[in-house]
Coordinates of C-alpha atoms in Angstrom, one line a residue:
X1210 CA 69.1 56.7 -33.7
X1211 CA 66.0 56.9 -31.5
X1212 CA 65.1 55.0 -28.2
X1213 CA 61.8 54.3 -28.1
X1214 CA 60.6 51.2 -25.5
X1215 CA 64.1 50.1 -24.8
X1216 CA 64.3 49.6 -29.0
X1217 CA 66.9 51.8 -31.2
X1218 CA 65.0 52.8 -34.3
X1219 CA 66.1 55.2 -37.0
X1220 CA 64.8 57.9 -38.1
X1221 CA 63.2 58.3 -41.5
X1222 CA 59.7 57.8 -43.0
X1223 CA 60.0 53.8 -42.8
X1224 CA 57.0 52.5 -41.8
X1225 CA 56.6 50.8 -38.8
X1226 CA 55.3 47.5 -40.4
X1227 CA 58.3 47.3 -42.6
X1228 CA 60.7 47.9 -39.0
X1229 CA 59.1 45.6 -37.4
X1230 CA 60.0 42.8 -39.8
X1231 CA 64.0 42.9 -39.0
X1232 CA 62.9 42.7 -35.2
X1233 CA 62.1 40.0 -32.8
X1234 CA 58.9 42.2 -31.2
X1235 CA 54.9 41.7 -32.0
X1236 CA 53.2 44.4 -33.9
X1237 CA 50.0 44.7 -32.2
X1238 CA 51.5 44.6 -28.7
X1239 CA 53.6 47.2 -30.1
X1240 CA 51.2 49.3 -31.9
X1241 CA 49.2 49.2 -28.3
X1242 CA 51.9 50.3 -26.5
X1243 CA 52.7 53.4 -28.7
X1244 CA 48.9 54.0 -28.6
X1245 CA 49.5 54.8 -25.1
X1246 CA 52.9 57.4 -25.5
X1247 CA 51.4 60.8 -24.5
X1248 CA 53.6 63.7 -25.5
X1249 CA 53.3 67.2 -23.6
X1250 CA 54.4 70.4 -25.2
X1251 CA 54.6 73.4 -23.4
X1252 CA 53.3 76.3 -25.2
X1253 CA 53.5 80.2 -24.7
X1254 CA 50.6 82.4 -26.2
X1255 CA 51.4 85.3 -28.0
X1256 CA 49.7 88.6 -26.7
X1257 CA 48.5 89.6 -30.2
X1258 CA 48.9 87.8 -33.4
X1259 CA 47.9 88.4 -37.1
X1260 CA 45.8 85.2 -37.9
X1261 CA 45.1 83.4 -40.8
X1262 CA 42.6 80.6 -40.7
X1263 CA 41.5 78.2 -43.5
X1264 CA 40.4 74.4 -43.6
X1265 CA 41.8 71.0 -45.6
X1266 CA 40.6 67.8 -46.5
X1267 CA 41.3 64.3 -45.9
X1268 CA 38.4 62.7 -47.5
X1269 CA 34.5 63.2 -48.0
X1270 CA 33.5 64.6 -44.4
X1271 CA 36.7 64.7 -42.7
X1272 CA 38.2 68.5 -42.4
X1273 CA 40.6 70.4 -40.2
X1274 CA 39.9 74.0 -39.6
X1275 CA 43.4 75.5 -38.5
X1276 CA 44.2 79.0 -36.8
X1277 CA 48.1 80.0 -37.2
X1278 CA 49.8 83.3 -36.2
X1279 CA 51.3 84.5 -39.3
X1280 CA 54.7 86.2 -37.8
X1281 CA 55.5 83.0 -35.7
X1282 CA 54.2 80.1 -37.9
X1283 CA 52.4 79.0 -34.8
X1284 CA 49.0 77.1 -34.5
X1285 CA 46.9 78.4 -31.7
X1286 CA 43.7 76.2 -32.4
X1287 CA 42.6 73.8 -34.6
X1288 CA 39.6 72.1 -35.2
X1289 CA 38.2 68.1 -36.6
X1290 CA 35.0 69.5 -39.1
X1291 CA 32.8 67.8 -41.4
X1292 CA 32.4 70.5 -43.5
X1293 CA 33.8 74.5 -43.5
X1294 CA 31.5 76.9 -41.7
X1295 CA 31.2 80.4 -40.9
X1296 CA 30.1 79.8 -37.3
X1297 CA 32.8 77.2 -36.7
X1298 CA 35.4 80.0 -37.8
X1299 CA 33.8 82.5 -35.0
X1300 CA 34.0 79.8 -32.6
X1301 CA 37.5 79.4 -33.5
X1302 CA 38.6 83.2 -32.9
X1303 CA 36.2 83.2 -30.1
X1304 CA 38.5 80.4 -28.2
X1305 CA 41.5 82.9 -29.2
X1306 CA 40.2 85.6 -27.2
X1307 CA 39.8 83.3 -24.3
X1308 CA 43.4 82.2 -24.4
X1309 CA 43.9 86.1 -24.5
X1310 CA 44.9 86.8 -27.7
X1311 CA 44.9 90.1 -29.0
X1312 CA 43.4 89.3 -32.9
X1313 CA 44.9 92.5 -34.6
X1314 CA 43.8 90.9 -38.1
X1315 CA 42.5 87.7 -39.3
X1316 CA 43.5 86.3 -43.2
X1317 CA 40.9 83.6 -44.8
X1318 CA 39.9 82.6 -47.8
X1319 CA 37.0 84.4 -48.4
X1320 CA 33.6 82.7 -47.4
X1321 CA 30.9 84.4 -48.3
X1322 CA 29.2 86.0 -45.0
X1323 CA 32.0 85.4 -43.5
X1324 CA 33.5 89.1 -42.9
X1325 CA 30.7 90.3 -41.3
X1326 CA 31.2 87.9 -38.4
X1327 CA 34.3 90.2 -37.3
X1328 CA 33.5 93.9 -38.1
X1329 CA 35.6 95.3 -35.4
X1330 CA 38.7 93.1 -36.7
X1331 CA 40.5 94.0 -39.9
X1332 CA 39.7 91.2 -42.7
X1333 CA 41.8 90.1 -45.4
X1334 CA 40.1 88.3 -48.0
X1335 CA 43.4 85.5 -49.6
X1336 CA 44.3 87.6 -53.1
X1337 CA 45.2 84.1 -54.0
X1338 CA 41.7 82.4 -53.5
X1339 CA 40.5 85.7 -55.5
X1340 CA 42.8 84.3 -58.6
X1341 CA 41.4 80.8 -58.0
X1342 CA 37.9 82.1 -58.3
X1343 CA 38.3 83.9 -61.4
X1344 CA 40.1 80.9 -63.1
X1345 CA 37.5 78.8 -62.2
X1346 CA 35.2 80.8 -64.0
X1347 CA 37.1 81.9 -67.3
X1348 CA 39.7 79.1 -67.3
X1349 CA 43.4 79.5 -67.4
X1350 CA 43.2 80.0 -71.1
X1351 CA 40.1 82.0 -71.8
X1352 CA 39.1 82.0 -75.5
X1353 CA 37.5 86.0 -75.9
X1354 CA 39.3 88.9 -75.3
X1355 CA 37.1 90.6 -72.6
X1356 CA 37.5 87.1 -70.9
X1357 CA 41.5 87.5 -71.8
X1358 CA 42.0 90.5 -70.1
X1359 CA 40.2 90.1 -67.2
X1360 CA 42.1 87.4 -66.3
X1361 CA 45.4 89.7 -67.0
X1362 CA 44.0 92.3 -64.7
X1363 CA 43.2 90.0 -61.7
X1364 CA 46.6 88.4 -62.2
X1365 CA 48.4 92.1 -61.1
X1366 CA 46.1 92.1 -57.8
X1367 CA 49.6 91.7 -55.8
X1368 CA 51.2 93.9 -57.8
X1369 CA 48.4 96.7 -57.7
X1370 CA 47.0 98.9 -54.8
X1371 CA 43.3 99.3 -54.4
X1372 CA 43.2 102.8 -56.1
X1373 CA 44.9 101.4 -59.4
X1374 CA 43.2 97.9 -59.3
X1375 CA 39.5 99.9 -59.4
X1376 CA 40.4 101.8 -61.6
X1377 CA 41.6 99.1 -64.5
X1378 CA 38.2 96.9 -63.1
X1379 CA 36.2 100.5 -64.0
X1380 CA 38.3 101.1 -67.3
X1381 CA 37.6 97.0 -67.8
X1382 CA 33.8 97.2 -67.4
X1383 CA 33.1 100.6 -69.7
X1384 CA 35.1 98.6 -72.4
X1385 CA 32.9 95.7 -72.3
X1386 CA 29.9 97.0 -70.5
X1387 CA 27.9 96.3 -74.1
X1388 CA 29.2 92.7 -74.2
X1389 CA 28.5 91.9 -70.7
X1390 CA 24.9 93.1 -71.4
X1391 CA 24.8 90.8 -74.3
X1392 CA 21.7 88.1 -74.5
X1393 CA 20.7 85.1 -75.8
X1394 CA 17.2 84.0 -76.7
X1395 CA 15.4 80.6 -76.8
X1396 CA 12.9 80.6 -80.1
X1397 CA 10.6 78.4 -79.1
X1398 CA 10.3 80.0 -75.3
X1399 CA 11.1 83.1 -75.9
X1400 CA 13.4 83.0 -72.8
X1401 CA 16.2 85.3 -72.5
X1402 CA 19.8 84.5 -70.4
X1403 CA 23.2 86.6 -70.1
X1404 CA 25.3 85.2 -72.7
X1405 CA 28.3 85.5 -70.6
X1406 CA 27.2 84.6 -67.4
X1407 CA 30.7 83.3 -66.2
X1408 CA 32.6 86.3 -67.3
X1409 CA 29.8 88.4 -65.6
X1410 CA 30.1 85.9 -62.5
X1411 CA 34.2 86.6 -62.6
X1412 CA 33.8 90.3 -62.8
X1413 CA 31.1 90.6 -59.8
X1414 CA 33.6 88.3 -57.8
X1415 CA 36.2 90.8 -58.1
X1416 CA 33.6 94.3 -57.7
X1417 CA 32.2 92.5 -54.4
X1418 CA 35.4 91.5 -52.8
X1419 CA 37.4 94.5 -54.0
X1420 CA 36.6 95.9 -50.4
X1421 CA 38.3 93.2 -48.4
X1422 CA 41.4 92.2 -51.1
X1423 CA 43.5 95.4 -50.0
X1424 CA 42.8 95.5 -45.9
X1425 CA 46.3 94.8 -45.8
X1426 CA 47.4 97.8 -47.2
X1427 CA 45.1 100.0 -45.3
X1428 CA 46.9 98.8 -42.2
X1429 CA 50.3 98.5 -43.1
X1430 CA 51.5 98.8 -39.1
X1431 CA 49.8 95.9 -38.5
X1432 CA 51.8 93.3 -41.3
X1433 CA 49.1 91.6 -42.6
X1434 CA 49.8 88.7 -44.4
X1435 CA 48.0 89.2 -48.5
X1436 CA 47.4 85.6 -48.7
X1437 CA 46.7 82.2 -47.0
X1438 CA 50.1 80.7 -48.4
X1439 CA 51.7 80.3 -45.1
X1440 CA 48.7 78.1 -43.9
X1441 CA 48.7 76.0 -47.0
X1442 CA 52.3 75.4 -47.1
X1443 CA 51.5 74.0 -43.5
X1444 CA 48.5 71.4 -44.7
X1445 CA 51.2 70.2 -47.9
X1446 CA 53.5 69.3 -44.9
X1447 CA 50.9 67.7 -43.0
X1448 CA 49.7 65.7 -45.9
X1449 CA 53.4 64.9 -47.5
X1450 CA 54.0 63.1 -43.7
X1451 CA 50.5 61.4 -43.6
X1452 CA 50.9 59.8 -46.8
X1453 CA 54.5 57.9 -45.7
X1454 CA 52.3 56.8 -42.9
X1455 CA 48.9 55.5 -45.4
X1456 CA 47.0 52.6 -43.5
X1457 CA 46.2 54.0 -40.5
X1458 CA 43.0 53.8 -39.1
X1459 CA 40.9 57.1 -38.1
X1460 CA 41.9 56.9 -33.9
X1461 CA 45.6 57.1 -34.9
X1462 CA 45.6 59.4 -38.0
X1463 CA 43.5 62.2 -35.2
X1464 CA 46.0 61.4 -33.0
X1465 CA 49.1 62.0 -35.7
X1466 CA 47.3 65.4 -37.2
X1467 CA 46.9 66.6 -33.3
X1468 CA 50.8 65.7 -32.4
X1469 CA 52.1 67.6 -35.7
X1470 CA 50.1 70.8 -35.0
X1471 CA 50.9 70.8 -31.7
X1472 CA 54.5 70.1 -32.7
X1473 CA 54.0 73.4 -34.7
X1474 CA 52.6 75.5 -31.5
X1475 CA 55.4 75.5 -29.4
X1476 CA 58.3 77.5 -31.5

C-alpha cells in the first residue's frame, strides 16, 4: 500500500478514475492536487559514457529524442521534438559535454548526415536499423535470388566482422553486377530506368554505411554497444506504462514521460 494525501492506495496499473469510485474524495480536486506533487531525484553524472541516442513517437508531431549511457541504463538528456533532426541530436551531445561528460562513443540509428556532426567521436551506425532498411526495400520474403541472398548476407552483419562482411557484399555484387545493370525501356518515350532500383537502393545502403556498421569493433576497449536495442527496450517500457494511463491530456502525459526518465537517471 501507498500513502499518498493521507489516502492508502495500492499499487498497480488501476487507473485513478476507476480508484476514485470506491472512495469518498472528488476527482478534480484530486487530480489538482497531484498536479502539484513535485518529485526530486538526485542524480550523479558519469565521467564518460558510451551513448546511444534515438527518438519515438507518440503521435503526428509529438517525439522524444533520448540520450542513455549504455553501461548504466541511465538517461542523461532527453528532449520533446516535433520531428528527428540532426542538429537537435548535436544539441543533445553538446548539453552532455556541459554536464561534463566524457562522450567515448555515441550509437544511433543512422541519419543520414548525421556522422559527420561528430568526427572526433567514434560512431556506431544501429546494425539493427541497417536490417530494417534492407527489409524495407527487398521485403522479408524477397521473390529473386540476387534479392534472396542479399538479404541472407545482411542478416550475418552481427555475426560477421568488417573484413568478411566486404568481402561477401564484393563477392555479392560481381555475381550480380550484370543484373543490377539491367534496364527497362518505355516504347513510346524511349525512357530508360534500373529495373531493380530497390535491390540497387538495398545494396548502396549497405556499401555506404559499411564504414560506420563495424566502429565497434575497431574500438573494442571502449564496449560499444552494436545496436540501439537497449534504448528501444526503454521506449516499449515507457509506452507499455502510458497506455494503462490512456486519457490524459498533453500537460500530464509531459509530465509522466519527464518523471519516468528521470526515474531512469538516478540508478
Amino acid at each position: 500500500m501507498t500513502k499518498c494525501f493521507g489516502l492508502n492506495i495500492r499499487k498497480g496499473n488501476r487507473r485513478i478514475n476507476n480508484w476514485l469510485t470506491s472512495t469518498t474524495v472528488v476527482l478534480k480536486p484530486f487530480k489538482r492536487r497531484l498536479d502539484k506533487v513535485s518529485i526530486e531525484y538526485q542524480i550523479k553524472r558519469p565521467k564518460r559514457a558510451n551513448i546511444i541516442m534515438d527518438t519515438t513517437y507518440f503521435g503526428r508531431g509529438f517525439g522524444l529524442m533520448v540520450f542513455m549511457d549504455n553501461a548504466t541504463r541511465m538517461v542523461h538528456h532527453y528532449a520533446i521534438v516535433s520531428h528527428e533532426t540532426n542538429s537537435a541530436y548535436k544539441q543533445g551531445v553538446d548539453y552532455l559535454k556541459v554536464l561534463g561528460i566524457d562522450i567515448q562513443s555515441i550509437t544511433c540509428d543512422g541519419r543520414r548526415g548525421l556522422r559527420t556532426l561528430f568526427t572526433s567521436t567514434p560512431c556506431q551506425m544501429c546494425q539493427f536499423h541497417q536490417i530494417q532498411i534492407v527489409t524495407r526495400y527487398l521485403t522479408r520474403r524477397p521473390k529473386n535470388i540476387a534479392s534472396i541472398e542479399l538479404r541472407q548476407l545482411t542478416l550475418t552483419l552481427t555475426q560477421l566482422d568488417k573484413a568478411a562482411f566486404i568481402k561477401c557484399l564484393d563477392h555479392w555484387y560481381l555475381t550480380y553486377e550484370a543484373y543490377l545493370s539491367e534496364r527497362s525501356t518505355n516504347e513510346d518515350t524511349g525512357r530508360t530506368w534500373y529495373t531493380h532500383k530497390r535491390l540497387r537502393s538495398a545494396y548502396r545502403s549497405l556499401r555506404t554505411n559499411s564504414d560506420w556498421l563495424f566502429t565497434y569493433q575497431e574500438y573494442e576497449h571502449l564496449d560499444i554497444p552494436n545496436t540501439t536495442n537497449t534504448l528501444e527496450g526503454l521506449f516499449s517500457e515507457l509506452k507499455r506504462q502510458l497506455h494503462s494511463h490512456h486519457g490524459l491530456n498533453e500537460h500530464r502525459k509531459l509530465r509522466f514521460i519527464k518523471d519516468f526518465l528521470l526515474s531512469k537517471s538516478r540508478k
